[in-house]
Amino acid sequence: MAESKVFFTDMRAGTSGNLLDKLRRLIKRAGIEDLDFKDKYVAIKIHFGEFGNMAYIRPGYCAVLVDLIKQMGGKPFLTDSNTLYTGFRSNAVDHLDTANRNGFNRIVTGCDAIIADGLRGKDERAVDINGKYCKAPLIGSAIADADIVISMTHFKGHEMAGFGGTMKNLGMGSGSVAGKKEMHSSAQPKIDSDKCIGCGICQKNCAHDAAHVIDRKAQINYHDCVGCGQCVALCPHEAAVMSSQESSCVLNYKIAEYSKAVLNGKQQFHVSFIMNVSPECDCWAHNDAAVVPDLGIAASKDPVALDQACADMVNAAPVMMVGNVLRDKLNSASGKVADESDKFRLIHPDTNWQEGLRYAEEIGLGVRKYELVRVK
């Protein structure tokens, strides 16, 4: 099987150039100028960061990409779809306010932000791909209607998918509210009653009134649960967990199919920032300490190869010595954990990110085999 090229630049910078200069060299070397931008609508798919979470991509990086796209005649806009859970991004008004507060505005980035699925998350396009799990994924219309899709991804852990990479950004992030429900429908969590102390955090934060504390133990009403995973991310005692690795696999399969729908017939390019590698996603109003040092920026025309390369680099990196959840887990294991090669499975043992990449390759999104090309 042929391999794809993934281009990578590290965090070293100095008088010869800063990180913005390195990003510009990286994306040019990776072939962004091969795309035909002339008079094309260019969706830059990004996560604007939940307010209070500080691990999101710095908007100054967007300006580099926006400037280059404009120079080549494109019409870029930043975009994301609304969320399924409570927070500051569940409707377009709050979502745009959050984006602006976090610096994703015309002043900083050079272009405007558009919420892809509209005011209430209902502005969508059904893209027929005849998928095994999702026949016609429901994609936010601004993304579905764009001529070119470029992803800018903050690479990090994820409590349900294993990690949040390019495909998570594209697939889950581009789905309308109904699309997110479709993806999450098989990923309903469960409560480990031995760990639950009845603190009520899950009940307080559930947007769908599915979690309730009864007799000092949390319970989930699966009739109301949509599988968004907010309780999994917020439980301070690790009592809310994925129901099985199979649930994580199906979620990742659906994300891959949604990614295929997003990219279907479009020119594409992808950039991933392996910085502030927090253990969970940027959807929560907080971010825990990074589990590995900042590594750099990677870019590719192949989203599967890019995710595989980023996962490999994180897994090969040393664990930060103090003050992070992965180090806590390793310390509490008292030497029983012999294998640190899969940091994502150590943090979220009920997830299976490898299956997601395998399936993405199977449905033709890209290949897992890659050549890593370093760019200074």
C-alpha positions as MATLAB code, in Angstrom:
seq = 'MAESKVFFTDMRAGTSGNLLDKLRRLIKRAGIEDLDFKDKYVAIKIHFGEFGNMAYIRPGYCAVLVDLIKQMGGKPFLTDSNTLYTGFRSNAVDHLDTANRNGFNRIVTGCDAIIADGLRGKDERAVDINGKYCKAPLIGSAIADADIVISMTHFKGHEMAGFGGTMKNLGMGSGSVAGKKEMHSSAQPKIDSDKCIGCGICQKNCAHDAAHVIDRKAQINYHDCVGCGQCVALCPHEAAVMSSQESSCVLNYKIAEYSKAVLNGKQQFHVSFIMNVSPECDCWAHNDAAVVPDLGIAASKDPVALDQACADMVNAAPVMMVGNVLRDKLNSASGKVADESDKFRLIHPDTNWQEGLRYAEEIGLGVRKYELVRVK';
ca = [
       0.000    0.000    0.000;
       1.272    3.466   -0.880;
       2.196    5.837    1.909;
       1.290    9.490    2.372;
       3.593   12.313    3.316;
       3.166   14.104    6.629;
       5.218   17.265    7.070;
       6.339   18.324   10.542;
       8.064   21.278   12.157;
       9.128   21.424   15.791;
       8.783   24.218   18.350;
      12.315   25.584   17.982;
      12.367   29.222   16.910;
      14.759   32.157   17.007;
      16.218   34.998   15.013;
      15.921   32.999   11.794;
      12.160   32.825   12.173;
       9.302   32.581   14.658;
       6.582   29.935   14.852;
       4.350   31.835   12.440;
       7.167   31.807    9.905;
       7.632   28.078   10.483;
       3.920   27.428    9.983;
       4.024   29.318    6.680;
       7.018   27.285    5.474;
       5.391   24.067    6.651;
       2.095   24.451    4.822;
       3.817   25.586    1.645;
       6.128   22.588    1.754;
       3.151   20.320    2.406;
       1.550   21.514   -0.815;
      -1.203   23.959    0.115;
      -0.349   26.000   -2.966;
      -1.337   23.022   -5.137;
      -4.990   23.768   -4.384;
      -7.024   25.968   -6.725;
      -8.265   28.757   -4.441;
      -9.298   31.251   -7.108;
     -12.778   32.590   -6.203;
     -13.427   29.522   -4.044;
     -15.244   29.520   -0.687;
     -12.777   28.050    1.806;
     -14.079   26.596    5.075;
     -11.350   26.613    7.710;
     -12.713   24.058   10.160;
     -11.499   24.892   13.643;
     -12.589   24.579   17.269;
     -13.100   28.028   18.800;
     -12.587   26.696   22.340;
     -15.214   26.548   25.062;
     -14.960   29.687   27.187;
     -12.664   28.949   30.131;
     -10.704   26.290   28.260;
      -7.292   27.677   27.300;
      -5.890   24.796   25.230;
      -7.378   25.843   21.879;
      -5.252   26.892   18.908;
      -4.013   30.465   19.124;
      -5.877   32.558   16.544;
      -2.640   34.135   15.311;
      -1.892   30.855   13.543;
      -5.162   31.236   11.618;
      -4.014   34.592   10.281;
      -1.080   32.917    8.521;
      -3.399   30.529    6.724;
      -5.995   33.194    5.953;
      -3.382   35.564    4.459;
      -2.019   32.849    2.191;
      -5.496   31.796    1.012;
      -6.395   35.405    0.196;
      -3.142   35.853   -1.729;
      -4.181   32.902   -3.891;
      -7.631   34.355   -4.549;
      -9.675   32.332   -2.059;
     -12.536   33.466    0.173;
     -11.756   31.994    3.603;
     -13.981   31.834    6.671;
     -13.532   30.167   10.059;
     -16.246   27.716   10.999;
     -17.541   25.145   13.471;
     -20.937   23.624   14.256;
     -22.957   23.994   17.430;
     -22.616   21.584   20.341;
     -24.955   18.950   21.696;
     -24.416   19.793   25.367;
     -24.685   22.785   27.662;
     -22.026   25.451   27.414;
     -21.219   28.597   25.482;
     -21.383   27.087   21.979;
     -24.814   25.424   21.774;
     -26.320   28.183   19.601;
     -24.860   30.593   17.054;
     -25.236   33.725   19.209;
     -23.270   32.338   22.166;
     -20.939   30.451   19.854;
     -19.910   33.587   17.973;
     -19.519   35.484   21.230;
     -17.190   32.756   22.506;
     -15.208   32.792   19.262;
     -14.814   36.553   19.513;
     -13.745   36.411   23.184;
     -11.109   33.826   22.312;
      -9.733   35.971   19.504;
     -11.287   34.318   16.445;
     -12.420   37.496   14.759;
     -11.578   39.595   11.709;
      -9.196   41.855   13.647;
      -6.931   38.981   14.709;
      -7.393   36.376   11.989;
      -8.236   38.470    8.930;
     -11.581   36.766    8.236;
     -14.981   36.232    9.808;
     -16.427   33.246   11.655;
     -19.572   31.498   10.432;
     -21.424   28.929   12.541;
     -21.899   26.123   10.050;
     -25.290   24.797   11.184;
     -26.984   28.112   11.904;
     -28.703   29.651   14.887;
     -30.077   26.513   16.556;
     -27.973   23.815   14.898;
     -30.635   22.867   12.353;
     -29.122   24.334    9.177;
     -27.767   21.153    7.616;
     -27.200   19.211    4.423;
     -27.659   15.450    4.129;
     -24.648   14.121    2.186;
     -25.364   10.666    0.783;
     -22.312    8.412    1.103;
     -24.222    5.144    1.669;
     -22.180    4.521    4.806;
     -22.443    1.340    6.834;
     -23.360    3.254    9.995;
     -24.560    6.620    8.625;
     -26.157    6.530    5.187;
     -26.373   10.294    4.710;
     -24.483   12.287    7.376;
     -26.033   15.609    8.393;
     -23.367   18.267    7.835;
     -23.555   21.950    8.782;
     -24.566   23.735    5.585;
     -21.740   26.310    5.540;
     -19.223   23.466    5.497;
     -21.206   21.304    3.078;
     -21.584   24.251    0.675;
     -17.893   25.253    0.749;
     -15.649   24.513   -2.218;
     -12.544   23.710   -0.149;
     -12.192   22.349    3.390;
      -9.090   23.032    5.449;
      -8.875   21.695    8.982;
      -6.877   23.301   11.767;
      -6.848   20.858   14.654;
      -5.660   20.973   18.249;
      -4.431   17.415   18.841;
      -5.295   16.117   22.330;
      -6.880   13.245   24.228;
     -10.592   12.529   24.131;
     -12.729   10.736   26.700;
     -14.858    8.880   24.134;
     -12.818    8.675   20.921;
      -9.379    8.140   22.522;
      -7.932   11.258   20.967;
      -9.293   14.299   19.226;
      -7.488   14.736   15.928;
      -8.225   15.779   12.369;
     -11.094   13.351   11.797;
     -12.731   14.197   15.115;
     -12.474   17.878   14.186;
     -13.924   17.237   10.737;
     -16.488   14.544   11.474;
     -17.973   15.347   14.853;
     -17.195   19.049   14.545;
     -18.976   19.479   11.206;
     -22.096   17.534   12.115;
     -25.249   19.501   12.846;
     -26.934   18.983   16.221;
     -28.991   16.132   14.719;
     -25.809   14.755   13.163;
     -24.034   14.777   16.512;
     -26.954   12.871   18.016;
     -26.607   10.270   15.274;
     -22.893    9.852   15.970;
     -23.337    9.655   19.739;
     -26.376    7.361   19.692;
     -24.371    4.180   20.296;
     -21.949    5.695   22.814;
     -24.086    6.032   25.919;
     -21.967    5.949   29.108;
     -22.546    4.015   32.311;
     -22.027    4.695   36.017;
     -19.523    2.710   38.097;
     -21.482    2.716   41.357;
     -18.425    1.668   43.383;
     -16.683    4.922   42.436;
     -19.743    7.194   42.481;
     -20.155    9.325   45.644;
     -23.326   11.065   44.512;
     -21.741   14.498   44.135;
     -24.328   15.509   41.523;
     -21.935   17.076   39.002;
     -23.272   14.850   36.219;
     -26.862   15.799   37.080;
     -26.033   19.511   37.177;
     -24.277   19.488   33.815;
     -26.445   17.109   31.762;
     -28.143   19.132   29.023;
     -30.709   16.389   28.418;
     -31.840   15.704   32.013;
     -30.644   12.110   31.738;
     -28.408   11.931   34.835;
     -29.937   11.889   38.309;
     -28.622   11.136   41.782;
     -30.866    8.640   43.559;
     -29.995    7.255   46.992;
     -26.563    8.931   46.764;
     -25.667    7.222   43.500;
     -25.881    8.606   39.973;
     -28.134    6.875   37.488;
     -28.614    7.440   33.757;
     -32.003    7.462   32.058;
     -31.099    5.987   28.679;
     -34.379    7.128   27.160;
     -33.125   10.729   27.487;
     -29.350   10.147   27.170;
     -27.898   11.127   23.788;
     -24.375    9.863   24.552;
     -22.675   13.270   24.416;
     -20.130   12.248   27.075;
     -20.328   15.363   29.225;
     -20.690   13.281   32.379;
     -17.626   11.200   31.392;
     -15.513   14.311   31.008;
     -16.696   16.095   34.147;
     -16.930   13.298   36.729;
     -14.142   13.980   39.269;
     -14.149   10.378   40.501;
     -14.087    8.539   37.131;
     -17.458    6.988   37.921;
     -19.016    7.940   34.576;
     -17.298    5.814   31.922;
     -17.780    4.508   28.402;
     -19.971    1.428   28.401;
     -17.475   -0.591   26.357;
     -14.666   -0.376   23.823;
     -17.228   -1.452   21.257;
     -19.137    1.790   21.890;
     -15.954    3.768   21.282;
     -15.306    1.823   18.070;
     -18.756    2.532   16.653;
     -18.439    6.203   17.581;
     -15.119    6.375   15.715;
     -16.612    4.545   12.721;
     -19.376    7.135   12.543;
     -16.900    9.990   12.894;
     -14.950    8.542    9.967;
     -18.088    8.373    7.831;
     -19.009   11.942    8.732;
     -15.467   13.008    7.805;
     -15.918   11.288    4.458;
     -19.143   13.232    3.913;
     -17.413   16.518    4.769;
     -14.551   15.910    2.337;
     -16.621   14.240   -0.377;
     -15.564   15.696   -3.743;
     -13.768   18.673   -2.203;
     -10.212   19.949   -2.276;
      -8.708   19.509    1.185;
      -5.716   20.270    3.368;
      -5.060   19.589    7.052;
      -2.920   21.091    9.818;
      -2.582   19.651   13.327;
      -1.080   21.453   16.322;
       0.528   19.041   18.797;
       0.651   21.560   21.625;
      -1.072   21.744   25.011;
      -1.881   18.049   24.624;
      -4.577   17.945   27.268;
      -6.102   14.595   28.275;
      -9.630   15.569   27.205;
     -11.238   17.632   24.474;
     -11.600   21.402   24.164;
     -15.383   21.220   24.572;
     -15.298   21.620   28.333;
     -14.938   24.939   30.148;
     -11.572   23.846   31.559;
      -8.463   22.045   30.390;
      -6.319   19.772   32.515;
      -2.527   19.941   32.352;
      -0.766   18.674   29.235;
       0.460   15.076   29.403;
       3.467   15.500   27.076;
       5.629   18.488   26.113;
       4.663   20.674   23.165;
       5.934   18.858   20.069;
       5.197   20.990   17.018;
       2.918   21.354   13.990;
       2.132   18.739   11.328;
       0.423   19.094    7.950;
      -0.775   16.753    5.215;
      -3.299   16.298    2.435;
      -4.176   12.936    4.041;
      -6.237   13.204    7.274;
      -5.711    9.549    8.212;
      -1.933    9.663    7.872;
      -1.889   12.948    9.783;
      -3.833   11.504   12.724;
      -1.645    8.399   12.752;
       1.554   10.470   12.721;
       0.347   12.763   15.512;
      -0.676    9.781   17.652;
       2.693    8.133   17.061;
       4.585   11.286   18.046;
       2.584   11.742   21.239;
       3.023    8.087   22.166;
       6.780    8.337   21.552;
       7.123   11.510   23.641;
       8.071   11.456   27.348;
       5.313   11.880   29.911;
       5.468   15.177   31.764;
       6.984   14.404   35.137;
       4.494   16.109   37.475;
       1.050   17.607   37.576;
      -0.921   15.693   34.936;
      -3.459   12.885   34.879;
      -1.235   10.447   32.993;
       1.607   10.799   35.481;
      -0.925   10.356   38.302;
      -2.159    7.133   36.732;
       1.361    5.805   36.255;
       2.321    6.696   39.828;
      -0.813    5.129   41.297;
      -0.132    1.914   39.375;
       2.931    1.350   41.569;
       4.979   -0.017   38.690;
       2.217   -2.331   37.456;
       1.870   -0.501   34.140;
       4.626   -1.873   31.968;
       3.415   -0.447   28.666;
       3.400    3.323   28.212;
       3.314    3.012   24.430;
      -0.366    4.008   24.120;
      -0.934    7.068   26.250;
      -4.502    7.516   25.025;
      -5.582    4.051   26.145;
      -3.864    4.562   29.498;
      -5.843    7.753   30.089;
      -9.103    6.435   28.608;
      -8.949    2.612   28.777;
     -12.454    2.085   27.365;
     -11.602    3.791   24.069;
     -10.145    2.439   20.845;
      -8.713    5.063   18.506;
      -6.844    2.510   16.387;
     -10.117    1.055   15.113;
     -11.225    4.484   13.964;
      -8.113    4.923   11.818;
      -8.390    1.382   10.479;
     -11.973    1.999    9.383;
     -11.147    5.415    7.929;
      -8.520    3.738    5.763;
     -11.016    1.022    4.791;
     -13.568    3.547    3.497;
     -10.956    5.423    1.472;
     -10.319    8.533    3.576;
      -6.553    8.001    3.448;
      -3.840    5.591    4.576;
      -2.188    4.971    7.919;
       1.265    4.407    6.450;
       3.211    7.632    6.141;
       6.584    9.234    5.568;
       7.414   11.959    8.079;
       9.164   14.883    6.380;
      10.778   17.377    8.756;
      10.689   21.064    7.873;
      12.970   23.590    9.576;
];
